[in-house]
Structures are given as structure tokens and as C-alpha cells.
């Protein structure tokens, strides 16, 4: 029976799989570019889209409509997860990652070309929404493929550390997106930024995608996927029918999918409140300068990027669940201090609020890549991890800024928003209590089978033995 360590040991006498650094670098750069594109939209929705695409409403209502188009992109992410997951488990991780990066880049660059409401009327926000859907579809396939490519190249003892690097693409992408927007607001008067300056960061995506594609095309396919595909071909030659990955996930790993969805609730909701809604809260509600709010998010994102591999390494030592639980519990508690600090209108307090919030988020986000990868088998891992992660985004990340803006508009205070984040943390803690610890699990075809699959296979074998034989 083949094991996970066989290909990695053969790859390198030093204990580090050959080409792992290249794979990690390519995954990090790819996820950074895709998250740059995705977060750029969120930041622009908070700062400028209400004026460009919804200028006939009051500022908060315009922002609410902007965030509605932002949330629609999340609706496409589960569809992307299903499509990319299915073909990623059949054709390979690398090929689908190239497609997702190309789709995201083209959609983002085109957003920078869409005329405003004053030129096209209602057609402008419709075009914006269509391109946002394409972004969401592409990102639905990106995350699972990127983290799996690294997880399946690495070894079990340091998987949390190595797999956390693609996760760093989120804060790094946000850092780039907010940084470019911050630069544009600094060098331009507000009228010029609203008129055309905001488009430049979107158009820059075309250049970034070209660089990302060049790097990603040079990466080899996962050795575990190659082995899984070889086994699948052998089974097919012997006449054994292979279940489609999606059906296999729903049959054997439905509990793990529910755990992944629950684990994502606090992580997703708190993140979009901290890095996206915070801009609306500071600029429209507290009347803080746009640049001040952007700088606070910039500093917090830079610190988070440095912390993610630290928490990933910590999960290799103490386990995925303990690190994740610290982040979830901390997030639920910090939600109350977060807005209290923002309300002081002090820049150091803003930086503290955002940074500590992102520290707790990092404790959840860093081990997530290895944790979700270890829940599923190779032949259905892309589908399982992507479905769990992206279906949660519809219930969590998509409506988070919308719900936060609606609560603020209705109550005029942050208290309901803090309660909303705390309740999400409770959901995540409960999901983790039902999860199994996966640290040290193998990722080969046979390791880590869930109890449900073992029982199903035993029943299938018993039924096969009970069938009468014919001569």
C-alpha cells in the first residue's frame, strides 16, 4: 500500500520535499493576486461605488447597495467550488488554478473600464454585478486548489506551517488593494479619485495576473494527486466504477463538510467586519478621514501577514483545534472592545482595534488550510475542502458587511454588530467541539477515512459476499 511519505521522501534527502519552496511561492503569489482583486472590490464598495454607481441615494443607502453587489459575488463562490472542485479532483490542481487566476484578472480589469451611472444609467451597476459574479466564481475554485497544492507537496509534521503560506495571500492581497487605494486618495483630490482615480488599481490587475500566470505555470502537479489518479485509472481498468467527487463527499464526508462550514462562520464574518465594514463605520458614521481608516487597515494587514505562518507552525505543535479555538473565543470577546476603540476616533486606538482583531482571525485562518485538507481524501479533497469553505462564505462573509450596515442604519449603534460577531464565534466553537483533531494525519488515499466511509465500505463488502455466485 502506498503511503503519503513515499513521494516526499523520494523527493528530497534533506526532509524537505523537492520544489516545495517553489510551490509555496507560486501559491502565495497566486492567492495574493486573486485576493487583491477581490478585496479591491470590497474596499472600493465601501469608499467610492456608492458615488459612482448609486449616486441617487443617501450615502448609507448607496453603500448598502454597493455592498449588495459585493455580496452577490459570494453567491457564485459555491458554484465555483463545485465546478473547480469536480474538475480539480479529476484533472489536477494546477490546471484549474491557472484558469481561476485568468478569470479573476480579466474580470477585475474590466471592472476598471465600466462607465458610471451618469453615463450608462442602470446598465452600469448591472455590468458591475456580472463582473463581480465572475470574480466570485473564480475565487470559489482558487482557495481549495492553492492550499491543497501546498498541503499535498509537504509532509505531515510541518503541514500547518507550509499550508498557512497561501493563507497569507488574503492579508497580503488586502494590503496591496488598500495600499494602492490609499496611495490614490493621497495623491489625488477627492473629485479626481471618484471620477477616474479608483479605476487605476483595477486596471493594474492585468499586469499582476500576467506575472502570476508565468509563475504558476512553472509549478508541478501534486505528487499525491498523481498517485491518486494512477490508482483511479487502475480501478477503472479493473471495471470498478468511481463515484463523482461531489457525490463521494456528500456520502462519506458530510459531517466534515458541516464542521468546515461551522468553523468558517466566525472567521469569515469577523474578517469582513474588520477590513471592509470598518471603512464605512469610520468614514460615514464616525466622520473619520478616509486615509486614516485605510492606514489602520494597512498596518493591521501587514502584521497579520507576518503572524499567519507563526500560527500555522503553532498548529503543528499543539494541534489545529486548540489554535483555532483560541481565535474563535478571542474574536467573540474582542468584538465588544473593537467598536469601543473605534468610537474614540483616535488613530492609535483604530490601529489597536484592527490589529488585535486580525490577530484572533489569524489564529483561525492559519491552521484552516491544513485542517480542512486533512478532513478529506485525495480523490475528493478539492471538492470537499472547497465546498465546506465556500458554502460557508455565502452565509458568513457575503452578508456580513450588509448586515453590519443594516444594523448600524437601524439602531445607530455598534452594539448589535458586536452581538452578531459574538454569536458567529459561538457557532464556530460548537463546530470545533464536534470536529476531530487532524494534526499528523496522512493525506494519502487510504489515511484518515471517516467512520462513515469505513462503515459504508464494510457494508458494501458484506453485501458483495452475500450475493450468490454463478458459474
Tab-separated table of C-alpha atoms in Angstrom:
chain	number	residue	atom	x	y	z
A	1	UNK	CA	0.000	0.000	0.000
A	2	UNK	CA	1.363	3.404	-0.962
A	3	UNK	CA	1.815	5.948	1.752
A	4	UNK	CA	1.968	9.682	1.839
A	5	UNK	CA	5.599	9.815	2.855
A	6	UNK	CA	6.901	7.779	-0.033
A	7	UNK	CA	6.842	10.501	-2.666
A	8	UNK	CA	8.066	13.189	-0.284
A	9	UNK	CA	10.996	11.124	0.994
A	10	UNK	CA	11.973	10.218	-2.525
A	11	UNK	CA	11.834	13.839	-3.458
A	12	UNK	CA	14.424	15.070	-1.006
A	13	UNK	CA	17.099	13.539	1.167
A	14	UNK	CA	17.038	16.619	3.433
A	15	UNK	CA	13.454	16.010	4.554
A	16	UNK	CA	12.037	18.973	2.632
A	17	UNK	CA	10.140	17.885	-0.493
A	18	UNK	CA	11.818	18.946	-3.710
A	19	UNK	CA	10.280	22.052	-5.185
A	20	UNK	CA	8.201	22.805	-2.069
A	21	UNK	CA	9.516	26.363	-1.769
A	22	UNK	CA	8.593	26.987	-5.404
A	23	UNK	CA	5.110	25.560	-4.868
A	24	UNK	CA	4.602	27.665	-1.730
A	25	UNK	CA	5.805	30.795	-3.530
A	26	UNK	CA	3.586	30.186	-6.549
A	27	UNK	CA	0.534	29.517	-4.354
A	28	UNK	CA	1.193	32.601	-2.230
A	29	UNK	CA	1.616	34.865	-5.254
A	30	UNK	CA	-1.461	33.431	-6.937
A	31	UNK	CA	-3.702	33.790	-3.881
A	32	UNK	CA	-2.313	37.287	-3.241
A	33	UNK	CA	-3.304	38.410	-6.734
A	34	UNK	CA	-6.750	36.832	-6.512
A	35	UNK	CA	-7.395	38.318	-3.058
A	36	UNK	CA	-6.067	41.677	-4.257
A	37	UNK	CA	-8.706	41.628	-6.968
A	38	UNK	CA	-11.434	40.501	-4.579
A	39	UNK	CA	-10.632	42.897	-1.722
A	40	UNK	CA	-10.122	45.786	-4.094
A	41	UNK	CA	-13.792	45.499	-4.936
A	42	UNK	CA	-14.776	45.408	-1.248
A	43	UNK	CA	-12.706	48.481	-0.389
A	44	UNK	CA	-13.994	50.365	-3.424
A	45	UNK	CA	-17.567	49.398	-2.497
A	46	UNK	CA	-17.039	50.957	0.914
A	47	UNK	CA	-15.355	54.130	-0.385
A	48	UNK	CA	-16.465	55.064	-3.891
A	49	UNK	CA	-19.017	52.774	-5.587
A	50	UNK	CA	-21.940	54.455	-3.804
A	51	UNK	CA	-20.979	57.706	-5.567
A	52	UNK	CA	-20.124	56.205	-8.985
A	53	UNK	CA	-22.837	53.568	-9.428
A	54	UNK	CA	-25.556	54.585	-6.916
A	55	UNK	CA	-25.395	58.390	-6.789
A	56	UNK	CA	-29.171	58.966	-6.464
A	57	UNK	CA	-29.420	57.689	-2.860
A	58	UNK	CA	-28.173	58.916	0.517
A	59	UNK	CA	-24.597	57.816	1.446
A	60	UNK	CA	-25.515	54.908	3.752
A	61	UNK	CA	-28.169	53.553	1.377
A	62	UNK	CA	-25.732	53.882	-1.517
A	63	UNK	CA	-23.134	51.992	0.496
A	64	UNK	CA	-25.736	49.331	1.306
A	65	UNK	CA	-26.423	48.894	-2.416
A	66	UNK	CA	-22.675	48.778	-3.123
A	67	UNK	CA	-22.254	46.032	-0.541
A	68	UNK	CA	-25.199	44.194	-2.120
A	69	UNK	CA	-23.242	43.886	-5.376
A	70	UNK	CA	-20.252	42.895	-3.221
A	71	UNK	CA	-22.292	40.139	-1.549
A	72	UNK	CA	-23.588	38.819	-4.885
A	73	UNK	CA	-20.042	37.757	-5.709
A	74	UNK	CA	-20.190	35.355	-2.770
A	75	UNK	CA	-23.238	33.663	-4.279
A	76	UNK	CA	-21.075	32.497	-7.172
A	77	UNK	CA	-18.345	31.097	-4.923
A	78	UNK	CA	-20.137	27.808	-4.067
A	79	UNK	CA	-20.821	27.279	-7.772
A	80	UNK	CA	-17.136	27.858	-8.457
A	81	UNK	CA	-16.286	25.453	-5.644
A	82	UNK	CA	-18.477	22.739	-7.168
A	83	UNK	CA	-17.174	23.166	-10.714
A	84	UNK	CA	-13.499	23.709	-9.898
A	85	UNK	CA	-13.625	21.074	-7.158
A	86	UNK	CA	-15.052	18.433	-9.513
A	87	UNK	CA	-12.561	19.047	-12.288
A	88	UNK	CA	-9.708	19.697	-9.852
A	89	UNK	CA	-10.215	16.222	-8.406
A	90	UNK	CA	-10.412	14.758	-11.919
A	91	UNK	CA	-7.868	16.762	-13.932
A	92	UNK	CA	-5.483	18.138	-11.325
A	93	UNK	CA	-4.974	21.140	-9.043
A	94	UNK	CA	-2.539	23.106	-11.231
A	95	UNK	CA	-4.636	23.284	-14.394
A	96	UNK	CA	-7.694	24.636	-12.591
A	97	UNK	CA	-5.627	27.170	-10.648
A	98	UNK	CA	-4.389	28.684	-13.895
A	99	UNK	CA	-7.975	29.038	-15.152
A	100	UNK	CA	-9.205	30.626	-11.912
A	101	UNK	CA	-6.393	33.188	-11.884
A	102	UNK	CA	-7.034	34.162	-15.501
A	103	UNK	CA	-10.786	34.561	-14.948
A	104	UNK	CA	-10.294	36.707	-11.859
A	105	UNK	CA	-7.772	39.007	-13.522
A	106	UNK	CA	-9.851	39.641	-16.634
A	107	UNK	CA	-12.991	40.375	-14.605
A	108	UNK	CA	-11.146	42.782	-12.301
A	109	UNK	CA	-9.519	44.704	-15.156
A	110	UNK	CA	-12.912	45.049	-16.859
A	111	UNK	CA	-14.440	46.489	-13.672
A	112	UNK	CA	-11.980	49.337	-14.063
A	113	UNK	CA	-13.448	50.018	-17.514
A	114	UNK	CA	-17.174	50.074	-16.614
A	115	UNK	CA	-18.628	53.598	-17.061
A	116	UNK	CA	-20.536	55.056	-14.111
A	117	UNK	CA	-24.257	55.603	-13.555
A	118	UNK	CA	-24.095	59.086	-15.082
A	119	UNK	CA	-23.034	57.543	-18.407
A	120	UNK	CA	-24.927	54.223	-18.621
A	121	UNK	CA	-27.707	54.565	-16.069
A	122	UNK	CA	-28.873	51.266	-14.527
A	123	UNK	CA	-26.762	49.321	-17.035
A	124	UNK	CA	-23.631	50.363	-15.131
A	125	UNK	CA	-24.444	48.568	-11.844
A	126	UNK	CA	-25.730	45.574	-13.838
A	127	UNK	CA	-22.377	45.224	-15.631
A	128	UNK	CA	-20.610	45.676	-12.310
A	129	UNK	CA	-22.669	42.859	-10.809
A	130	UNK	CA	-21.975	40.462	-13.704
A	131	UNK	CA	-18.219	41.005	-13.364
A	132	UNK	CA	-18.494	40.538	-9.607
A	133	UNK	CA	-20.171	37.184	-10.218
A	134	UNK	CA	-17.231	36.120	-12.391
A	135	UNK	CA	-14.850	37.166	-9.609
A	136	UNK	CA	-16.769	35.074	-7.100
A	137	UNK	CA	-16.872	32.044	-9.383
A	138	UNK	CA	-13.103	32.201	-9.882
A	139	UNK	CA	-12.316	32.644	-6.192
A	140	UNK	CA	-14.568	29.696	-5.357
A	141	UNK	CA	-12.050	27.455	-7.114
A	142	UNK	CA	-8.852	29.290	-6.164
A	143	UNK	CA	-8.694	28.745	-2.418
A	144	UNK	CA	-9.106	24.970	-2.382
A	145	UNK	CA	-6.632	24.376	-5.184
A	146	UNK	CA	-3.944	26.675	-3.782
A	147	UNK	CA	-3.902	25.255	-0.257
A	148	UNK	CA	-4.165	21.667	-1.478
A	149	UNK	CA	-1.260	22.044	-3.864
A	150	UNK	CA	0.954	23.037	-0.929
A	151	UNK	CA	-0.553	20.549	1.546
A	152	UNK	CA	-0.090	17.644	-0.846
A	153	UNK	CA	3.541	18.545	-1.594
A	154	UNK	CA	4.519	18.831	2.062
A	155	UNK	CA	4.829	16.370	4.936
A	156	UNK	CA	2.555	15.855	7.934
A	157	UNK	CA	4.978	17.171	10.578
A	158	UNK	CA	5.068	20.745	9.178
A	159	UNK	CA	1.939	20.847	7.076
A	160	UNK	CA	0.317	23.540	9.220
A	161	UNK	CA	3.269	25.858	8.636
A	162	UNK	CA	3.663	25.295	4.892
A	163	UNK	CA	-0.062	25.264	4.110
A	164	UNK	CA	-0.546	28.532	6.005
A	165	UNK	CA	1.535	30.467	3.460
A	166	UNK	CA	-1.199	30.543	0.768
A	167	UNK	CA	-3.465	31.861	3.537
A	168	UNK	CA	-1.095	34.798	3.770
A	169	UNK	CA	-2.355	35.805	0.336
A	170	UNK	CA	-5.506	37.219	1.964
A	171	UNK	CA	-3.848	39.868	4.170
A	172	UNK	CA	-1.151	40.489	1.555
A	173	UNK	CA	-3.764	40.948	-1.174
A	174	UNK	CA	-5.770	43.221	1.104
A	175	UNK	CA	-2.578	45.105	1.939
A	176	UNK	CA	-1.910	45.704	-1.759
A	177	UNK	CA	-5.522	46.646	-2.519
A	178	UNK	CA	-5.882	49.064	0.386
A	179	UNK	CA	-2.339	50.351	-0.176
A	180	UNK	CA	-2.969	51.248	-3.821
A	181	UNK	CA	-6.303	52.875	-2.956
A	182	UNK	CA	-4.644	54.728	-0.097
A	183	UNK	CA	-1.933	55.993	-2.441
A	184	UNK	CA	-4.526	57.188	-4.947
A	185	UNK	CA	-6.511	59.059	-2.280
A	186	UNK	CA	-3.274	60.675	-1.061
A	187	UNK	CA	-2.044	61.966	-4.410
A	188	UNK	CA	-5.455	62.927	-5.800
A	189	UNK	CA	-8.199	65.289	-4.694
A	190	UNK	CA	-11.453	63.535	-3.814
A	191	UNK	CA	-13.202	64.621	-7.028
A	192	UNK	CA	-10.474	63.152	-9.248
A	193	UNK	CA	-10.393	59.905	-7.236
A	194	UNK	CA	-14.164	59.447	-7.609
A	195	UNK	CA	-14.040	60.411	-11.296
A	196	UNK	CA	-11.240	58.151	-12.522
A	197	UNK	CA	-8.510	57.513	-9.921
A	198	UNK	CA	-10.247	54.490	-8.385
A	199	UNK	CA	-10.048	52.699	-11.753
A	200	UNK	CA	-6.238	52.521	-11.838
A	201	UNK	CA	-5.903	49.782	-9.154
A	202	UNK	CA	-8.407	47.630	-11.076
A	203	UNK	CA	-6.556	48.045	-14.351
A	204	UNK	CA	-3.266	47.123	-12.656
A	205	UNK	CA	-4.701	43.653	-12.107
A	206	UNK	CA	-3.929	42.736	-15.739
A	207	UNK	CA	-0.199	43.189	-15.080
A	208	UNK	CA	-0.317	41.235	-11.814
A	209	UNK	CA	-2.172	38.336	-13.423
A	210	UNK	CA	0.443	38.090	-16.186
A	211	UNK	CA	3.161	37.714	-13.533
A	212	UNK	CA	1.078	35.205	-11.564
A	213	UNK	CA	0.385	33.038	-14.610
A	214	UNK	CA	4.068	32.936	-15.538
A	215	UNK	CA	4.964	31.689	-12.045
A	216	UNK	CA	2.052	29.288	-11.646
A	217	UNK	CA	2.629	27.564	-14.991
A	218	UNK	CA	6.098	26.536	-13.818
A	219	UNK	CA	4.812	24.510	-10.834
A	220	UNK	CA	4.481	20.728	-10.935
A	221	UNK	CA	1.272	18.882	-10.110
A	222	UNK	CA	0.803	17.459	-6.600
A	223	UNK	CA	2.520	14.043	-6.209
A	224	UNK	CA	-0.382	12.778	-4.107
A	225	UNK	CA	-2.838	13.698	-6.838
A	226	UNK	CA	-0.700	11.898	-9.419
A	227	UNK	CA	-0.737	8.793	-7.238
A	228	UNK	CA	-4.489	9.065	-6.650
A	229	UNK	CA	-5.110	9.409	-10.377
A	230	UNK	CA	-2.918	6.373	-11.078
A	231	UNK	CA	-4.958	4.347	-8.584
A	232	UNK	CA	-8.201	5.583	-10.118
A	233	UNK	CA	-7.014	4.505	-13.567
A	234	UNK	CA	-6.121	1.082	-12.171
A	235	UNK	CA	-9.548	0.697	-10.588
A	236	UNK	CA	-11.214	1.793	-13.816
A	237	UNK	CA	-9.200	-0.789	-15.794
A	238	UNK	CA	-10.442	-3.446	-13.372
A	239	UNK	CA	-14.037	-2.414	-14.047
A	240	UNK	CA	-14.593	-0.586	-10.760
A	241	UNK	CA	-16.815	2.469	-11.127
A	242	UNK	CA	-15.630	5.688	-9.471
A	243	UNK	CA	-18.168	7.945	-7.796
A	244	UNK	CA	-18.094	11.601	-8.896
A	245	UNK	CA	-16.132	13.586	-6.269
A	246	UNK	CA	-19.166	15.617	-5.175
A	247	UNK	CA	-21.286	12.530	-4.530
A	248	UNK	CA	-18.408	10.854	-2.710
A	249	UNK	CA	-18.023	13.898	-0.451
A	250	UNK	CA	-21.734	14.027	0.358
A	251	UNK	CA	-21.799	10.302	1.082
A	252	UNK	CA	-18.628	9.859	3.100
A	253	UNK	CA	-17.673	13.307	4.401
A	254	UNK	CA	-20.915	15.182	5.057
A	255	UNK	CA	-20.024	15.565	8.745
A	256	UNK	CA	-16.652	17.036	7.827
A	257	UNK	CA	-18.322	19.465	5.418
A	258	UNK	CA	-20.614	20.663	8.218
A	259	UNK	CA	-17.615	21.081	10.533
A	260	UNK	CA	-15.823	23.153	7.897
A	261	UNK	CA	-18.883	25.347	7.355
A	262	UNK	CA	-19.296	25.939	11.084
A	263	UNK	CA	-15.596	26.614	11.571
A	264	UNK	CA	-15.709	29.284	8.889
A	265	UNK	CA	-18.567	31.305	10.409
A	266	UNK	CA	-16.631	33.396	12.944
A	267	UNK	CA	-13.505	33.536	10.791
A	268	UNK	CA	-15.371	34.854	7.749
A	269	UNK	CA	-17.745	37.245	9.491
A	270	UNK	CA	-15.158	38.889	11.719
A	271	UNK	CA	-12.740	39.378	8.843
A	272	UNK	CA	-15.154	41.248	6.596
A	273	UNK	CA	-16.340	43.371	9.518
A	274	UNK	CA	-12.733	44.246	10.415
A	275	UNK	CA	-11.329	45.023	6.966
A	276	UNK	CA	-14.381	46.063	4.907
A	277	UNK	CA	-17.208	47.346	7.099
A	278	UNK	CA	-14.719	49.213	9.296
A	279	UNK	CA	-14.143	51.652	6.417
A	280	UNK	CA	-17.844	52.514	6.239
A	281	UNK	CA	-18.148	52.730	10.018
A	282	UNK	CA	-15.174	55.074	10.341
A	283	UNK	CA	-15.799	57.282	7.296
A	284	UNK	CA	-19.619	57.544	7.181
A	285	UNK	CA	-20.573	57.028	10.838
A	286	UNK	CA	-17.635	58.451	12.802
A	287	UNK	CA	-16.650	61.011	10.120
A	288	UNK	CA	-13.003	59.965	10.305
A	289	UNK	CA	-10.763	60.805	7.367
A	290	UNK	CA	-10.744	58.123	4.665
A	291	UNK	CA	-6.949	57.985	4.728
A	292	UNK	CA	-6.858	57.413	8.487
A	293	UNK	CA	-9.168	54.389	8.259
A	294	UNK	CA	-7.223	52.956	5.307
A	295	UNK	CA	-3.927	53.321	7.171
A	296	UNK	CA	-5.274	51.413	10.182
A	297	UNK	CA	-6.278	48.509	7.921
A	298	UNK	CA	-2.898	48.662	6.177
A	299	UNK	CA	-0.978	48.319	9.443
A	300	UNK	CA	-3.210	45.511	10.712
A	301	UNK	CA	-2.924	43.581	7.439
A	302	UNK	CA	0.882	43.852	7.432
A	303	UNK	CA	1.069	42.444	10.957
A	304	UNK	CA	-1.392	39.686	10.103
A	305	UNK	CA	0.696	38.569	7.136
A	306	UNK	CA	3.655	38.038	9.488
A	307	UNK	CA	1.548	36.181	12.079
A	308	UNK	CA	-0.151	33.630	9.816
A	309	UNK	CA	2.881	31.312	9.396
A	310	UNK	CA	3.525	31.618	13.152
A	311	UNK	CA	0.059	30.322	13.993
A	312	UNK	CA	0.389	27.696	11.257
A	313	UNK	CA	3.593	26.405	12.867
A	314	UNK	CA	1.943	26.503	16.296
A	315	UNK	CA	-0.836	24.249	14.995
A	316	UNK	CA	1.855	21.688	14.086
A	317	UNK	CA	2.964	21.625	17.716
A	318	UNK	CA	-0.281	21.789	19.720
A	319	UNK	CA	-2.931	20.820	17.155
A	320	UNK	CA	-5.313	22.529	14.761
A	321	UNK	CA	-8.287	22.688	17.149
A	322	UNK	CA	-6.615	24.426	20.135
A	323	UNK	CA	-5.203	27.224	17.969
A	324	UNK	CA	-8.493	27.619	16.111
A	325	UNK	CA	-10.467	27.711	19.384
A	326	UNK	CA	-8.293	30.491	20.794
A	327	UNK	CA	-9.032	32.554	17.695
A	328	UNK	CA	-12.795	31.912	17.816
A	329	UNK	CA	-13.173	32.679	21.525
A	330	UNK	CA	-10.924	35.736	21.237
A	331	UNK	CA	-12.937	37.028	18.276
A	332	UNK	CA	-16.222	36.752	20.188
A	333	UNK	CA	-14.787	38.711	23.115
A	334	UNK	CA	-12.878	41.309	21.083
A	335	UNK	CA	-15.971	42.282	19.053
A	336	UNK	CA	-17.069	44.427	22.010
A	337	UNK	CA	-13.725	46.161	22.539
A	338	UNK	CA	-13.286	46.632	18.786
A	339	UNK	CA	-16.039	49.214	18.336
A	340	UNK	CA	-15.362	50.865	21.672
A	341	UNK	CA	-11.838	51.615	20.460
A	342	UNK	CA	-13.072	52.849	17.075
A	343	UNK	CA	-15.501	55.219	18.792
A	344	UNK	CA	-12.594	57.069	20.408
A	345	UNK	CA	-11.659	58.355	16.918
A	346	UNK	CA	-8.020	58.026	17.948
A	347	UNK	CA	-5.664	56.667	15.284
A	348	UNK	CA	-3.632	54.507	17.755
A	349	UNK	CA	-6.932	53.084	19.050
A	350	UNK	CA	-8.055	52.342	15.482
A	351	UNK	CA	-4.800	50.510	14.777
A	352	UNK	CA	-5.108	48.542	18.033
A	353	UNK	CA	-8.721	47.579	17.304
A	354	UNK	CA	-7.989	46.336	13.778
A	355	UNK	CA	-4.675	44.647	14.616
A	356	UNK	CA	-5.884	42.645	17.626
A	357	UNK	CA	-8.980	41.628	15.696
A	358	UNK	CA	-6.767	40.339	12.881
A	359	UNK	CA	-4.519	38.525	15.375
A	360	UNK	CA	-7.503	36.479	16.556
A	361	UNK	CA	-8.584	35.994	12.953
A	362	UNK	CA	-5.095	34.692	12.100
A	363	UNK	CA	-5.369	32.047	14.807
A	364	UNK	CA	-8.384	30.660	12.935
A	365	UNK	CA	-7.258	31.312	9.383
A	366	UNK	CA	-3.684	29.987	9.601
A	367	UNK	CA	-4.437	26.351	10.584
A	368	UNK	CA	-7.543	26.261	8.404
A	369	UNK	CA	-5.703	25.199	5.239
A	370	UNK	CA	-4.088	22.133	6.798
A	371	UNK	CA	-7.165	21.390	8.930
A	372	UNK	CA	-9.594	21.292	6.004
A	373	UNK	CA	-7.123	19.414	3.770
A	374	UNK	CA	-6.751	16.704	6.403
A	375	UNK	CA	-10.500	16.172	6.678
A	376	UNK	CA	-10.842	14.722	3.154
A	377	UNK	CA	-9.262	12.032	0.991
A	378	UNK	CA	-7.182	12.874	-2.075
A	379	UNK	CA	-9.702	11.789	-4.686
A	380	UNK	CA	-12.368	14.109	-3.220
A	381	UNK	CA	-10.244	16.658	-1.320
A	382	UNK	CA	-10.566	19.578	-3.752
A	383	UNK	CA	-14.357	19.185	-3.775
A	384	UNK	CA	-14.703	18.648	-0.023
A	385	UNK	CA	-12.451	21.481	1.131
A	386	UNK	CA	-13.852	23.925	-1.442
A	387	UNK	CA	-17.483	23.090	-0.723
A	388	UNK	CA	-17.021	23.432	3.043
A	389	UNK	CA	-15.165	26.724	2.722
A	390	UNK	CA	-17.241	28.392	0.010
A	391	UNK	CA	-20.722	27.390	1.124
A	392	UNK	CA	-19.876	28.976	4.471
A	393	UNK	CA	-18.898	32.186	2.697
A	394	UNK	CA	-22.485	32.610	1.437
A	395	UNK	CA	-23.891	32.531	4.967
A	396	UNK	CA	-20.974	34.329	6.615
A	397	UNK	CA	-18.750	36.624	4.551
A	398	UNK	CA	-21.307	37.603	1.909
A	399	UNK	CA	-23.912	39.205	4.161
A	400	UNK	CA	-21.525	40.364	6.901
A	401	UNK	CA	-20.969	43.946	5.618
A	402	UNK	CA	-24.625	44.135	4.548
A	403	UNK	CA	-25.880	43.019	7.942
A	404	UNK	CA	-23.458	45.322	9.732
A	405	UNK	CA	-24.542	48.354	7.656
A	406	UNK	CA	-28.234	47.478	8.107
A	407	UNK	CA	-27.812	47.123	11.885
A	408	UNK	CA	-25.968	50.423	12.059
A	409	UNK	CA	-28.625	52.130	9.953
A	410	UNK	CA	-31.458	50.710	12.098
A	411	UNK	CA	-30.004	51.148	15.588
A	412	UNK	CA	-27.373	53.851	15.159
A	413	UNK	CA	-25.007	51.961	17.460
A	414	UNK	CA	-22.408	49.182	17.178
A	415	UNK	CA	-23.878	47.008	19.958
A	416	UNK	CA	-25.986	44.769	17.643
A	417	UNK	CA	-22.955	44.311	15.373
A	418	UNK	CA	-20.795	43.147	18.299
A	419	UNK	CA	-23.538	40.693	19.278
A	420	UNK	CA	-23.686	39.434	15.678
A	421	UNK	CA	-19.927	38.678	15.638
A	422	UNK	CA	-20.088	37.041	19.094
A	423	UNK	CA	-22.923	34.727	18.016
A	424	UNK	CA	-20.869	33.686	14.988
A	425	UNK	CA	-18.000	32.845	17.357
A	426	UNK	CA	-20.338	30.598	19.370
A	427	UNK	CA	-21.299	28.702	16.190
A	428	UNK	CA	-17.613	28.155	15.363
A	429	UNK	CA	-16.744	26.959	18.866
A	430	UNK	CA	-19.595	24.421	18.763
A	431	UNK	CA	-18.472	23.156	15.329
A	432	UNK	CA	-14.905	22.714	16.581
A	433	UNK	CA	-16.078	20.750	19.613
A	434	UNK	CA	-17.595	18.226	17.198
A	435	UNK	CA	-14.506	18.160	14.954
A	436	UNK	CA	-11.743	15.594	15.132
A	437	UNK	CA	-8.142	16.669	15.629
A	438	UNK	CA	-6.302	16.149	12.343
A	439	UNK	CA	-2.724	17.138	13.207
A	440	UNK	CA	-0.341	14.448	11.941
A	441	UNK	CA	-2.931	12.880	9.641
A	442	UNK	CA	-1.735	11.385	6.371
A	443	UNK	CA	-3.071	12.720	3.097
A	444	UNK	CA	-2.636	9.561	1.043
A	445	UNK	CA	-5.586	7.739	-0.486
A	446	UNK	CA	-6.233	5.470	2.485
A	447	UNK	CA	-5.333	7.529	5.544
A	448	UNK	CA	-7.877	9.424	7.588
A	449	UNK	CA	-11.025	7.743	6.292
A	450	UNK	CA	-14.022	8.967	8.243
A	451	UNK	CA	-16.025	6.479	10.261
A	452	UNK	CA	-18.958	6.861	7.884
A	453	UNK	CA	-16.905	5.717	4.915
A	454	UNK	CA	-15.401	2.788	6.779
A	455	UNK	CA	-18.884	1.625	7.745
A	456	UNK	CA	-20.161	2.052	4.191
A	457	UNK	CA	-17.248	0.061	2.771
A	458	UNK	CA	-17.766	-2.722	5.318
A	459	UNK	CA	-21.458	-2.875	4.419
A	460	UNK	CA	-20.651	-2.952	0.702
A	461	UNK	CA	-18.172	-5.800	1.212
A	462	UNK	CA	-20.663	-7.758	3.328
A	463	UNK	CA	-23.344	-7.301	0.692
A	464	UNK	CA	-20.937	-8.447	-2.002
A	465	UNK	CA	-20.047	-11.601	-0.066
A	466	UNK	CA	-23.738	-12.366	0.479
A	467	UNK	CA	-24.519	-12.350	-3.240
A	468	UNK	CA	-24.876	-15.836	-4.790
A	469	UNK	CA	-22.174	-16.801	-7.215
A	470	UNK	CA	-22.860	-18.168	-10.648
A	471	UNK	CA	-20.752	-20.442	-12.739
